Amino acid sequence: MTTAPSTENRVALVGRILLGLVGILVLVVAVVADGPVRGTVNALLTLFGSEYLLVAGIGLVAFVAGVAAVVSSREAATQTRTPDPERVVAVPAPGESFDETAADWRSLLPVAGREHRTAVREQLRRTAVETVAVADDCGRETAAQRVAEGRWTTDDVAATYLAETADLTDVTDEESWFELVLGGQTPTEYRADRTVSAIADVAGVAEGDEEGKGGEEDKESEEAER
Amino acid sequence: MTDPSPTHRWRGVLAVTLVAGGLALVAKRPALLLSAVVGVVFVAYARVTPPPSPAIELDRGLDGASPSHGDRVDVTTTVRNVGDRTLFDLRIVDGVPPALAVVDGTPRHGTVLRPGESATFSYAVAARRGRHRFEPATVVARDLAGSWEAEAQIDDATVIDCTTDVPAAPLRGRTLEAVGRVLADDSGAGTEFHQTREYRRGDALSRVDWNRYASTGDLTTIEFRKEQAARVILVVDARPVAYQAPEGEPHAVSYAVAAAGQLARAIVDNRNHVGLAAFGREPCWLEPGTGRNHALRVQQRLADHAAFSARPPDDAPSVADQAKALRARLENGDQLLVLSPLLDDDVVETVRRVEAEGTPVSVLSPDVTDADGGGRTLARIERDHRHRALRRARVRVVDWDPARPLSVAVTDAMGDRQ
C-alpha cells in the first residue's frame, strides 16, 4: 500500500511551514529592528497604562485558549480502533433467546409480565404436544389433550405448568421461594427448565450429550478423502 | 488506504501549556511560565513532524492450507516496508477468518520498519469445517510523535480450506433433456437396470436378456434408467436467524456457505447444472450453468457476495418475499437444494410451499444446536420437529452434524434412500 497526501493535508503542511516562517520572521524583526519594536511596545504600554495589564491581558487570552483546548480535547482525540480478531464472531446460541425470555425479570410482574409468561408457556406447550404426538404415535388432538390433562410426564412441575387448569399466580410447594432465590431463577425460568427436561425425556434427547459427534472413524475417512 | 489524519494526541499538552502560561503571566509566577515552555517544545515537536506515507506489502503463509476439522494451523504473517521512509510506529492486526478462533500466539504486531525491512509474526488458529477466507489485515502507521496516522486494509486472499470432496449432491429425480448423472424416471441410455419388456424388432442384441431366454424361452429386452442432467439452485439461508452457534463455534451460515461450494463442485462434476441464490440481507442470483468454470463462479460469488458475509446482518426481508422473487426466476425442471440450519418455522413453511407448488426441494441442514439444557435443548427438539414436518411434506432432508465430513452425511442420506 502507498499513499499520497490529500489536498487537505497538503494545505495543512503548507500552513505549518508558513507558521514557522512567520515565527522566524518575528524573531528576526525583534533582533534586527530594535527601534520600531521598542516603539510599538511603548505604544501598547501607553494604551494599557501599565506593564502588568499588558502582560496579564496576553496571559488571559492564553488561559481562555487553553480552557477551550481542554474542552475540545475530550472529543478531538481520534485514534483508529483496531478489530478484535482473536475470537470467533459473536452470534447467539440456538435457544438463547428463549432462555433470556424465561429469565426476564419482567415475568415477575403480575400484570405486565403476563405476555412474557404466556410466550414461554405457549412455546413449550406447542413443542410438548408435537413431542408427545411423535413419542406416543398419536394425533395432535390426543397429544394436546394429554398435555392439557398433565398426563404426558411424571414431572409434576412440568405437568402442572402446561396443564390447562394450571394456577400459575403463585409459587407451588415443590418450587419454594428459598429454592428459587438460591438458584437465582424466576419461577418462569424454573418451570421452563423443568418442562424442557421433561420434554427432552419424552423425545429421547440427552441434554448436553455432544459426545460421539465426529469420532475417529470420521477423521480417518476425511483424511482418506484428501 | 485512508489519508493520514491528525490524532490530536497532543491537544491536552497544548491546553495545559496555555493554561499554565496564562496563569503564570496573570499571577506573576516565573517558575510556572518556565515550566510552560516545556509544553511549548512538545507541541511544536508534534506540529513539525510530517504525516506518514506508508508503503507496505503483506505476505501470509500457512503450515497447512487444507487441514482437518479441529487441526491446529500455524499462520505466519510478514510485513515489508517497500517505501523510502522509516515507519516509526507500525501496528498490524491480521484479518483472522471470523469463524476461526486464535488458539496460540497473537495476530497483533507492533514494530518499527526501516525502508526495505520486514517483520514476521506467528500465531495459530483451530481449523473448523468450511472454506475460510482471511479478512484484510488492518495496518495502522503513525508518525514519530503519534500526531498523524494512516490506516490501511491489506488483503492477500489467503484461504484455509477445511472441506473434502463430496461425491454427489442429494438431488431429486427431476431432470433436463441433457445427459447427466441423475436417474430419470423413464428408461433410456444409462447403466442402472430399470425393467424388462417383451422383445421388439430392432432392439439391440446386446440388450436381450439371454439368461432368461435360456431358462424360459421368452425373448425379452432389458431397459436401463435414463441418466439426464438436473438443474439445481443452491439456496443458502443467510437470514439473521441462521447466524447462530454455540460459543466459540462457527455459525450455521459459514457451514452452509462451505457446503454450497462443495455441492456446486459435485453437481457440475456429475454434468448437472447449478445456480446460486440466498435468503439473506440482499438478493443474490447466479444463473444455473455447468462446467468447472461455472463452479468457480459459484465459489467466487460465495466468497464475495454480501449475502454470504461471515458477519450477521441487522435485518433482512421476509423469507416468504424472497422465496416469491426466487420462484419468479425458476424454470420448469428446476429443483432447489436449500442449505438451512432450520432454526425457525418460517423457512420450513416456505420450503413446504415451494414443494407443494411443484418445485422439488431438498434440504441440507447443518446442526448447530447443542442440547446443553434449557432453551438450547428446546432448540434441538424444535429442529427435530421441523425435520419431521419437512419429511412429511415429502421434502428430502439431509441432517449434517458439522463435526463429521459433509461427504459422510450426504453418502449416508443417499444410502438411506436406496
XYZ file of C-alpha atoms in Angstrom:
644
model
C 0.000 0.000 0.000
C 1.172 3.526 -0.688
C -0.385 6.869 -0.017
C -0.199 10.402 -1.357
C -1.204 13.350 0.833
C -4.700 14.699 0.131
C -5.395 18.343 -0.723
C -6.424 18.971 2.863
C -3.196 17.512 4.170
C -1.160 19.479 1.620
C -2.834 22.693 2.833
C -2.077 21.729 6.440
C 1.555 21.093 5.516
C 1.868 24.461 3.775
C 0.145 26.122 6.761
C 2.670 24.625 9.154
C 5.573 25.843 7.032
C 4.074 29.356 6.787
C 3.519 29.442 10.540
C 7.152 28.502 11.118
C 8.336 31.204 8.682
C 6.186 33.823 10.432
C 7.732 32.838 13.786
C 11.249 33.130 12.416
C 10.370 36.485 10.798
C 9.052 37.870 14.102
C 12.231 36.700 15.851
C 14.449 38.316 13.217
C 12.499 41.575 13.319
C 12.731 41.640 17.136
C 16.533 41.212 16.991
C 17.375 43.360 13.958
C 14.811 46.175 14.075
C 15.144 47.095 17.745
C 13.889 50.664 17.334
C 10.472 50.069 15.684
C 9.713 47.161 18.031
C 10.528 49.194 21.124
C 8.275 51.956 19.764
C 5.389 49.509 19.268
C 5.808 48.106 22.773
C 5.879 51.605 24.261
C 2.680 52.482 22.385
C 0.972 49.368 23.801
C 2.203 50.245 27.310
C 0.721 53.692 26.979
C -2.541 52.158 25.798
C -2.839 49.682 28.691
C -1.475 52.043 31.340
C 0.956 49.556 32.949
C 3.266 46.638 32.089
C 1.264 44.256 34.248
C -2.041 44.920 32.495
C -0.431 44.293 29.085
C 1.165 41.000 30.203
C -1.941 39.931 32.151
C -4.077 40.593 29.026
C -1.838 38.288 26.994
C -1.958 35.751 29.846
C -5.755 35.909 29.936
C -6.007 35.249 26.212
C -3.672 32.233 26.619
C -5.745 30.976 29.559
C -9.030 31.189 27.640
C -7.452 29.437 24.628
C -6.127 26.763 26.999
C -9.555 26.129 28.553
C -11.092 25.915 25.057
C -8.427 23.366 24.124
C -9.203 21.317 27.285
C -12.902 21.245 26.452
C -12.353 20.325 22.794
C -9.607 17.758 23.508
C -12.094 15.384 25.136
C -13.820 14.781 21.800
C -10.998 15.574 19.451
C -8.652 12.680 20.220
C -9.154 10.285 17.313
C -7.148 7.105 17.001
C -8.030 4.147 14.818
C -9.766 1.340 16.690
C -8.337 -1.950 15.597
C -10.571 -5.047 15.291
C -10.534 -7.949 17.762
C -9.875 -10.958 15.535
C -8.826 -13.381 18.299
C -12.295 -14.744 18.908
C -14.924 -16.162 16.619
C -17.503 -13.592 15.512
C -20.084 -13.366 18.301
C -23.502 -14.812 17.484
C -26.258 -16.092 19.776
C -26.550 -19.792 20.552
C -29.699 -21.582 19.369
C -32.252 -21.332 22.184
C -30.522 -18.397 23.860
C -33.414 -16.027 23.153
C -35.818 -18.475 24.833
C -33.597 -18.607 27.931
C -33.478 -14.814 28.016
C -37.256 -14.515 27.786
C -37.755 -17.133 30.512
C -35.233 -15.457 32.832
C -36.509 -11.925 32.185
C -37.350 -10.204 35.474
C -40.439 -8.694 33.860
C -42.071 -12.129 34.056
C -42.276 -11.491 37.824
C -44.650 -8.560 37.320
C -48.269 -9.630 37.962
C -49.914 -7.864 35.016
C -47.110 -6.501 32.836
C -45.296 -9.857 32.912
C -48.245 -11.847 31.588
C -47.071 -11.534 27.991
C -43.642 -12.958 28.855
C -45.091 -15.836 30.860
C -47.610 -16.689 28.151
C -44.984 -16.620 25.372
C -42.747 -19.061 27.247
C -45.596 -21.401 28.159
C -47.130 -21.444 24.693
C -43.825 -22.252 23.014
C -43.262 -25.107 25.455
C -46.822 -26.339 25.051
C -46.519 -26.480 21.232
C -43.265 -28.416 21.498
C -44.662 -30.759 24.154
C -47.726 -31.566 22.036
C -45.585 -32.293 18.965
C -43.202 -34.422 21.029
C -45.970 -36.441 22.665
C -47.646 -36.964 19.280
C -44.421 -38.432 17.898
C -43.438 -40.420 21.011
C -46.898 -41.927 21.554
C -47.618 -42.203 17.829
C -50.941 -40.444 18.217
C -52.706 -37.482 16.648
C -52.080 -33.881 17.696
C -55.503 -33.583 19.312
C -54.885 -36.594 21.515
C -51.426 -35.318 22.394
C -52.810 -31.864 23.201
C -55.393 -33.455 25.479
C -52.713 -35.449 27.324
C -50.659 -32.305 27.805
C -53.694 -30.314 28.931
C -54.549 -33.015 31.488
C -50.950 -33.333 32.685
C -50.741 -36.998 31.674
C -47.670 -36.739 29.481
C -44.875 -36.683 32.072
C -44.114 -37.843 35.591
C -42.617 -34.459 36.436
C -45.289 -32.677 38.467
C -43.876 -29.197 37.895
C -43.803 -29.660 34.112
C -47.203 -31.358 34.043
C -48.816 -28.607 36.120
C -47.089 -25.838 34.166
C -48.564 -26.898 30.824
C -51.887 -28.149 32.181
C -54.986 -26.261 31.089
C -56.174 -25.671 34.646
C -52.801 -24.589 35.997
C -52.858 -21.772 38.502
C -49.549 -20.025 37.955
C -50.148 -16.985 40.061
C -48.008 -18.262 42.893
C -45.058 -20.490 43.617
C -46.039 -24.101 44.267
C -44.907 -26.138 47.269
C -42.290 -28.002 45.306
C -40.681 -24.820 43.995
C -40.219 -22.935 47.248
C -39.118 -19.319 47.176
C -35.997 -20.420 49.032
C -35.018 -22.821 46.255
C -35.705 -20.222 43.577
C -33.736 -17.471 45.295
C -30.853 -19.873 45.939
C -30.766 -20.865 42.286
C -31.154 -17.248 41.132
C -34.118 -18.226 38.971
C -37.503 -16.669 38.361
C -40.483 -19.051 38.757
C -40.988 -18.957 34.963
C -37.357 -19.892 34.347
C -37.502 -22.706 36.896
C -40.702 -24.152 35.416
C -39.402 -23.767 31.875
C -36.187 -25.641 32.715
C -38.106 -28.481 34.344
C -40.529 -28.623 31.422
C -37.761 -28.682 28.806
C -36.115 -31.558 30.682
C -39.428 -33.410 30.762
C -39.944 -32.851 27.003
C -36.370 -33.993 26.334
C -37.061 -37.185 28.309
C -40.145 -37.913 26.232
C -38.336 -37.049 22.983
C -35.320 -39.168 23.928
C -32.933 -36.229 23.594
C -29.998 -36.438 26.009
C -29.195 -32.978 27.390
C -25.597 -31.844 26.984
C -24.694 -35.061 25.156
C -22.279 -33.930 22.488
C -20.027 -36.973 22.756
C -19.828 -39.231 19.799
C -20.048 -36.354 17.363
C -17.383 -36.859 14.722
C -15.364 -39.754 16.062
C -12.047 -41.154 14.927
C -13.745 -43.047 12.125
C -14.926 -39.801 10.544
C -11.500 -38.279 10.902
C -9.927 -41.255 9.156
C -12.437 -41.134 6.314
C -11.833 -37.398 5.979
C -8.081 -37.849 5.736
C -8.506 -40.677 3.260
C -10.579 -38.388 1.022
C -7.889 -35.699 0.914
C -5.734 3.189 2.393
C -7.046 6.220 4.240
C -5.341 9.592 4.089
C -3.148 10.375 7.060
C -5.272 12.137 9.632
C -4.333 14.090 12.765
C -4.873 12.192 16.012
C -4.986 15.373 18.164
C -2.983 13.384 20.657
C -1.077 16.456 21.895
C -4.049 18.750 22.277
C -4.111 18.057 26.030
C -0.475 19.183 26.324
C -1.324 22.327 24.347
C -4.205 23.040 26.722
C -2.087 22.589 29.860
C 0.682 24.741 28.362
C -1.654 27.614 27.545
C -3.435 27.488 30.909
C -0.129 27.292 32.815
C 1.415 30.098 30.746
C -1.648 32.305 31.108
C -1.836 31.774 34.867
C 1.903 32.418 35.209
C 1.560 35.791 33.490
C -1.513 36.850 35.424
C -0.178 35.641 38.811
C 3.417 36.762 38.146
C 4.908 33.247 38.622
C 8.164 32.998 36.586
C 8.720 29.311 37.531
C 5.306 28.363 36.181
C 5.988 30.304 32.970
C 9.259 28.410 32.583
C 7.529 25.066 33.013
C 5.017 26.039 30.316
C 7.943 26.395 27.920
C 8.481 22.607 28.181
C 4.954 22.110 26.907
C 5.610 24.503 24.034
C 8.502 22.285 22.944
C 6.283 19.175 22.873
C 3.505 20.928 20.996
C 5.935 22.370 18.466
C 7.550 18.933 18.009
C 4.184 17.350 17.252
C 3.444 20.141 14.764
C 6.638 19.880 12.733
C 6.728 16.076 12.211
C 5.420 15.159 8.743
C 2.495 12.721 8.313
C 3.459 9.121 7.474
C 3.091 7.847 3.920
C 3.493 4.089 4.353
C 4.098 1.652 1.526
C 3.593 -1.857 2.866
C 3.492 -5.352 1.419
C 1.962 -8.251 3.327
C 2.567 -11.934 2.844
C 0.757 -14.673 4.741
C 1.824 -18.306 4.966
C 0.038 -21.370 6.374
C 1.624 -24.604 7.516
C -1.314 -26.478 6.026
C -3.895 -24.839 3.774
C -6.183 -27.918 3.815
C -6.328 -29.120 7.415
C -8.844 -31.478 9.008
C -11.602 -30.280 11.320
C -10.045 -29.396 14.704
C -6.441 -29.295 13.457
C -4.101 -26.524 14.527
C -2.988 -24.277 11.666
C 0.103 -22.095 12.141
C -0.138 -18.744 10.391
C 2.993 -16.702 9.647
C 2.478 -13.131 8.514
C 5.266 -10.956 7.133
C 5.033 -7.208 6.531
C 7.628 -5.338 4.497
C 8.259 -1.606 4.220
C 8.594 -1.044 0.476
C 8.589 2.750 0.840
C 11.580 5.058 1.209
C 10.846 6.385 4.707
C 11.154 4.752 8.096
C 7.845 3.762 9.686
C 8.346 4.580 13.355
C 5.108 3.157 14.705
C 3.554 0.393 12.622
C 0.731 -1.694 14.089
C -0.659 -4.731 12.277
C -3.786 -6.704 13.194
C -4.141 -9.732 10.952
C -7.564 -10.494 9.471
C -8.229 -13.877 11.073
C -11.265 -15.554 9.427
C -14.306 -14.623 11.532
C -15.320 -18.262 12.053
C -11.930 -19.329 13.433
C -10.527 -18.718 16.917
C -6.883 -17.993 17.716
C -5.548 -20.775 19.978
C -1.921 -19.735 20.330
C 0.059 -16.513 19.919
C -1.488 -13.252 18.845
C -2.466 -11.909 15.423
C -1.287 -8.416 16.503
C 2.165 -6.968 15.991
C 3.797 -3.591 16.549
C 7.155 -2.663 15.096
C 9.476 -0.044 13.574
C 10.442 -0.689 9.972
C 13.234 0.999 8.056
C 12.933 1.104 4.239
C 13.260 -2.419 2.845
C 12.984 -4.071 6.258
C 10.396 -6.684 7.121
C 8.892 -8.110 10.299
C 7.304 -11.501 10.854
C 4.875 -12.716 13.488
C 3.092 -16.027 14.003
C 0.003 -17.388 15.669
C -2.190 -20.475 15.415
C -5.892 -20.982 14.729
C -8.097 -24.029 15.206
C -9.491 -25.230 11.877
C -13.228 -25.722 11.616
C -15.123 -27.303 8.783
C -15.624 -24.895 5.900
C -13.733 -22.701 3.489
C -12.363 -19.792 5.497
C -11.031 -16.760 3.713
C -8.817 -14.368 5.703
C -10.161 -10.857 6.019
C -7.889 -7.940 5.082
C -5.214 -7.203 7.670
C -5.563 -3.827 9.371
C -2.376 -1.767 9.300
C -2.021 1.496 11.199
C 1.075 3.669 10.703
C 1.785 6.658 12.952
C 4.487 9.280 12.805
C 7.181 9.539 15.453
C 5.140 11.922 17.613
C 1.922 9.978 17.158
C 0.160 13.100 15.929
C -0.663 11.641 12.488
C -1.851 8.217 11.490
C -2.746 6.367 8.301
C -4.834 3.202 8.182
C -4.898 0.530 5.501
C -6.620 -2.773 4.812
C -4.310 -5.215 3.047
C -5.750 -8.368 1.514
C -3.805 -11.282 0.107
C -6.812 -13.642 -0.245
C -5.401 -16.483 1.855
C -7.873 -19.336 2.352
C -7.962 -22.199 4.839
C -9.887 -24.935 3.065
C -11.211 -27.440 5.581
C -13.536 -29.263 3.211
C -13.479 -32.569 1.381
C -14.835 -33.586 -1.992
C -18.444 -34.660 -1.959
C -19.140 -37.491 -4.432
C -22.660 -36.317 -5.278
C -25.294 -33.865 -4.139
C -28.569 -35.079 -2.652
C -30.817 -34.306 -5.621
C -34.352 -35.189 -6.578
C -35.328 -37.050 -9.753
C -36.450 -34.145 -11.930
C -34.172 -33.805 -14.955
C -33.460 -31.848 -18.135
C -33.256 -33.217 -21.668
C -29.470 -33.400 -21.484
C -27.172 -36.208 -20.451
C -26.158 -36.093 -16.808
C -25.985 -38.435 -13.869
C -29.377 -38.066 -12.296
C -31.556 -41.110 -12.839
C -34.724 -40.164 -14.648
C -37.987 -41.992 -14.099
C -38.200 -43.241 -17.691
C -35.917 -45.696 -19.430
C -33.175 -44.930 -21.919
C -29.394 -44.627 -22.124
C -27.894 -45.389 -18.757
C -26.264 -48.008 -16.569
C -28.860 -48.769 -13.885
C -31.387 -51.558 -14.501
C -34.907 -50.198 -14.938
C -37.157 -53.016 -16.252
C -37.537 -55.818 -18.805
C -40.104 -55.862 -21.566
C -41.070 -58.043 -24.464
C -38.554 -58.031 -27.309
C -39.456 -55.763 -30.216
C -37.926 -55.834 -33.662
C -34.959 -53.502 -33.868
C -33.851 -53.914 -30.251
C -30.074 -54.265 -29.927
C -28.943 -57.828 -29.393
C -26.737 -56.676 -26.510
C -29.926 -55.660 -24.668
C -31.590 -59.053 -24.980
C -31.859 -60.970 -21.681
C -30.175 -64.173 -22.897
C -30.244 -65.831 -19.438
C -33.982 -65.587 -19.340
C -34.258 -66.822 -22.918
C -32.129 -69.862 -21.982
C -34.243 -70.743 -18.951
C -37.771 -69.885 -20.144
C -37.524 -69.450 -23.885
C -39.061 -65.937 -23.658
C -37.276 -63.261 -25.669
C -37.104 -60.088 -23.522
C -35.189 -56.835 -23.682
C -33.508 -55.200 -20.701
C -34.133 -51.459 -20.247
C -31.880 -49.166 -18.280
C -32.870 -45.996 -16.480
C -32.099 -42.907 -18.458
C -29.420 -40.638 -16.985
C -30.174 -36.977 -17.527
C -28.888 -33.684 -16.245
C -30.562 -31.836 -13.390
C -30.800 -28.076 -12.958
C -30.231 -27.315 -9.305
C -30.431 -23.969 -7.499
C -28.438 -23.911 -4.264
C -30.231 -21.617 -1.819
C -28.244 -20.568 1.250
C -30.295 -19.494 4.255
C -28.302 -16.453 5.434
C -31.019 -14.594 7.328
C -30.169 -13.171 10.781
C -31.808 -16.197 12.460
C -29.359 -18.534 10.712
C -26.362 -16.795 12.259
C -26.390 -18.904 15.418
C -23.883 -21.239 17.050
C -22.723 -22.427 20.454
C -19.981 -20.227 21.967
C -16.677 -20.348 20.118
C -18.047 -22.357 17.189
C -18.620 -21.208 13.598
C -22.210 -20.224 12.879
C -24.553 -22.150 10.627
C -24.162 -19.736 7.696
C -20.418 -20.372 7.461
C -21.101 -24.114 7.325
C -23.857 -23.630 4.748
C -21.657 -21.448 2.531
C -18.830 -24.004 2.647
C -21.245 -26.834 1.889
C -22.706 -24.885 -1.045
C -19.222 -24.642 -2.572
C -18.614 -28.373 -2.138
C -22.015 -29.309 -3.537
C -21.600 -26.977 -6.527
C -18.396 -28.805 -7.444
C -20.086 -32.183 -7.029
C -23.077 -31.109 -9.134
C -21.031 -29.903 -12.104
C -18.668 -32.888 -11.819
C -21.734 -35.036 -12.429
C -22.556 -32.989 -15.558
C -25.509 -31.222 -13.960
C -26.352 -27.515 -13.946
C -26.045 -25.449 -10.774
C -27.228 -21.966 -9.831
C -26.974 -19.961 -6.626
C -29.417 -17.897 -4.563
C -29.761 -16.732 -0.970
C -32.335 -15.876 1.630
C -30.477 -13.027 3.300
C -29.760 -9.358 3.684
C -29.836 -8.705 -0.065
C -30.865 -10.625 -3.179
C -28.355 -12.966 -4.761
C -28.876 -14.830 -8.017
C -26.447 -16.693 -10.229
C -27.985 -18.216 -13.339
C -27.549 -22.014 -13.481
C -24.696 -23.265 -15.615
C -22.350 -26.189 -15.826
C -18.649 -26.907 -16.151
C -15.618 -26.249 -13.986
C -15.543 -22.543 -14.820
C -19.104 -22.167 -13.665
C -18.278 -23.971 -10.402
C -15.512 -21.407 -9.894
C -18.031 -18.605 -10.495
C -20.218 -20.103 -7.776
C -17.211 -20.233 -5.418
C -16.375 -16.632 -6.233
C -19.934 -15.484 -5.588
C -19.965 -17.335 -2.261
C -16.725 -15.610 -1.274
C -17.610 -12.092 -2.425
C -21.350 -11.525 -2.207
C -22.576 -9.537 0.809
C -25.400 -12.025 1.425
C -22.836 -14.645 2.477
C -20.829 -12.390 4.793
C -19.398 -14.032 7.906
C -20.874 -11.226 9.995
C -24.591 -11.321 10.776
C -26.869 -8.682 9.239
C -29.073 -6.425 11.339
C -32.138 -7.214 9.301
C -33.374 -8.995 6.187
C -36.571 -9.054 4.109
C -39.065 -11.792 4.994
C -38.213 -15.239 3.684
C -41.654 -15.511 2.068
C -40.978 -12.393 -0.041
C -37.540 -13.649 -1.011
C -38.945 -17.050 -1.944
C -41.552 -15.333 -4.128
C -38.812 -13.467 -6.010
C -36.864 -16.704 -6.356
C -39.841 -18.634 -7.720
C -40.273 -15.977 -10.395
C -36.808 -16.878 -11.712
C -37.298 -20.639 -11.731
C -37.862 -22.540 -14.950
C -39.734 -25.745 -15.489
C -37.444 -28.602 -14.434
C -35.541 -26.676 -11.785
C -35.085 -28.071 -8.309
C -33.916 -26.362 -5.142
C -31.320 -27.507 -2.637
C -31.813 -25.319 0.444
C -28.977 -25.092 2.965
C -30.510 -24.052 6.263
C -29.987 -24.846 9.959
C -33.817 -24.891 10.304
C -33.823 -22.685 13.380
C -37.207 -21.094 12.722
C -40.594 -22.098 11.336
C -40.664 -19.517 8.526
C -38.118 -21.330 6.376
C -39.947 -24.624 6.893
C -43.225 -23.070 5.790
C -41.538 -21.545 2.733
C -39.928 -24.832 1.695
C -43.214 -26.689 2.102
C -45.000 -24.115 -0.030
C -42.405 -24.284 -2.819
C -42.584 -28.088 -2.786
C -46.377 -28.002 -2.832
C -46.287 -25.711 -5.872
C -44.403 -28.353 -7.810
C -40.729 -27.465 -7.466
C -38.828 -30.360 -5.877
C -36.860 -29.228 -2.825
C -34.085 -30.939 -0.871
C -32.736 -29.511 2.381
C -29.233 -29.864 3.757
C -29.299 -28.799 7.383
C -26.108 -28.172 9.378
C -26.850 -28.896 13.038
C -25.573 -26.099 15.290
C -27.726 -26.955 18.304
C -26.017 -28.438 21.350
C -28.886 -29.562 23.674
C -26.995 -28.027 26.580
C -30.029 -27.589 28.827
C -32.933 -25.122 28.872
C -33.543 -23.228 25.666
C -30.642 -24.965 23.931
C -32.233 -28.369 24.410
C -35.549 -26.927 23.307
C -33.888 -25.599 20.129
C -32.672 -29.094 19.239
C -36.086 -30.675 19.859
C -37.816 -27.993 17.777
C -35.310 -28.528 14.976
C -36.064 -32.272 15.025
C -39.739 -31.420 14.679
C -39.026 -29.204 11.683
C -37.133 -32.053 10.035
C -40.107 -34.290 10.608
C -42.518 -31.689 9.225
C -40.453 -31.388 6.044
C -40.209 -35.137 5.570
C -43.972 -35.377 5.999
C -44.214 -32.883 3.117
C -42.003 -35.267 1.047
C -39.058 -32.885 1.173
C -35.747 -34.689 1.241
C -33.761 -33.638 4.339
C -30.087 -34.340 4.981
C -29.123 -33.760 8.607
C -25.479 -32.738 8.807
C -23.505 -32.677 12.027
C -20.616 -30.354 11.058
C -18.223 -32.358 13.251
C -18.489 -35.020 10.537
C -17.420 -34.553 6.910
C -20.203 -33.426 4.599
C -19.437 -36.334 2.286
C -20.293 -38.785 5.087
C -23.631 -37.085 5.802
C -24.559 -36.982 2.097
C -23.461 -40.568 1.455
C -25.411 -41.766 4.499
C -28.506 -39.879 3.381
C -28.288 -41.222 -0.173
C -27.717 -44.717 1.216
C -30.873 -44.379 3.308
C -32.850 -43.543 0.195
C -31.605 -46.537 -1.755
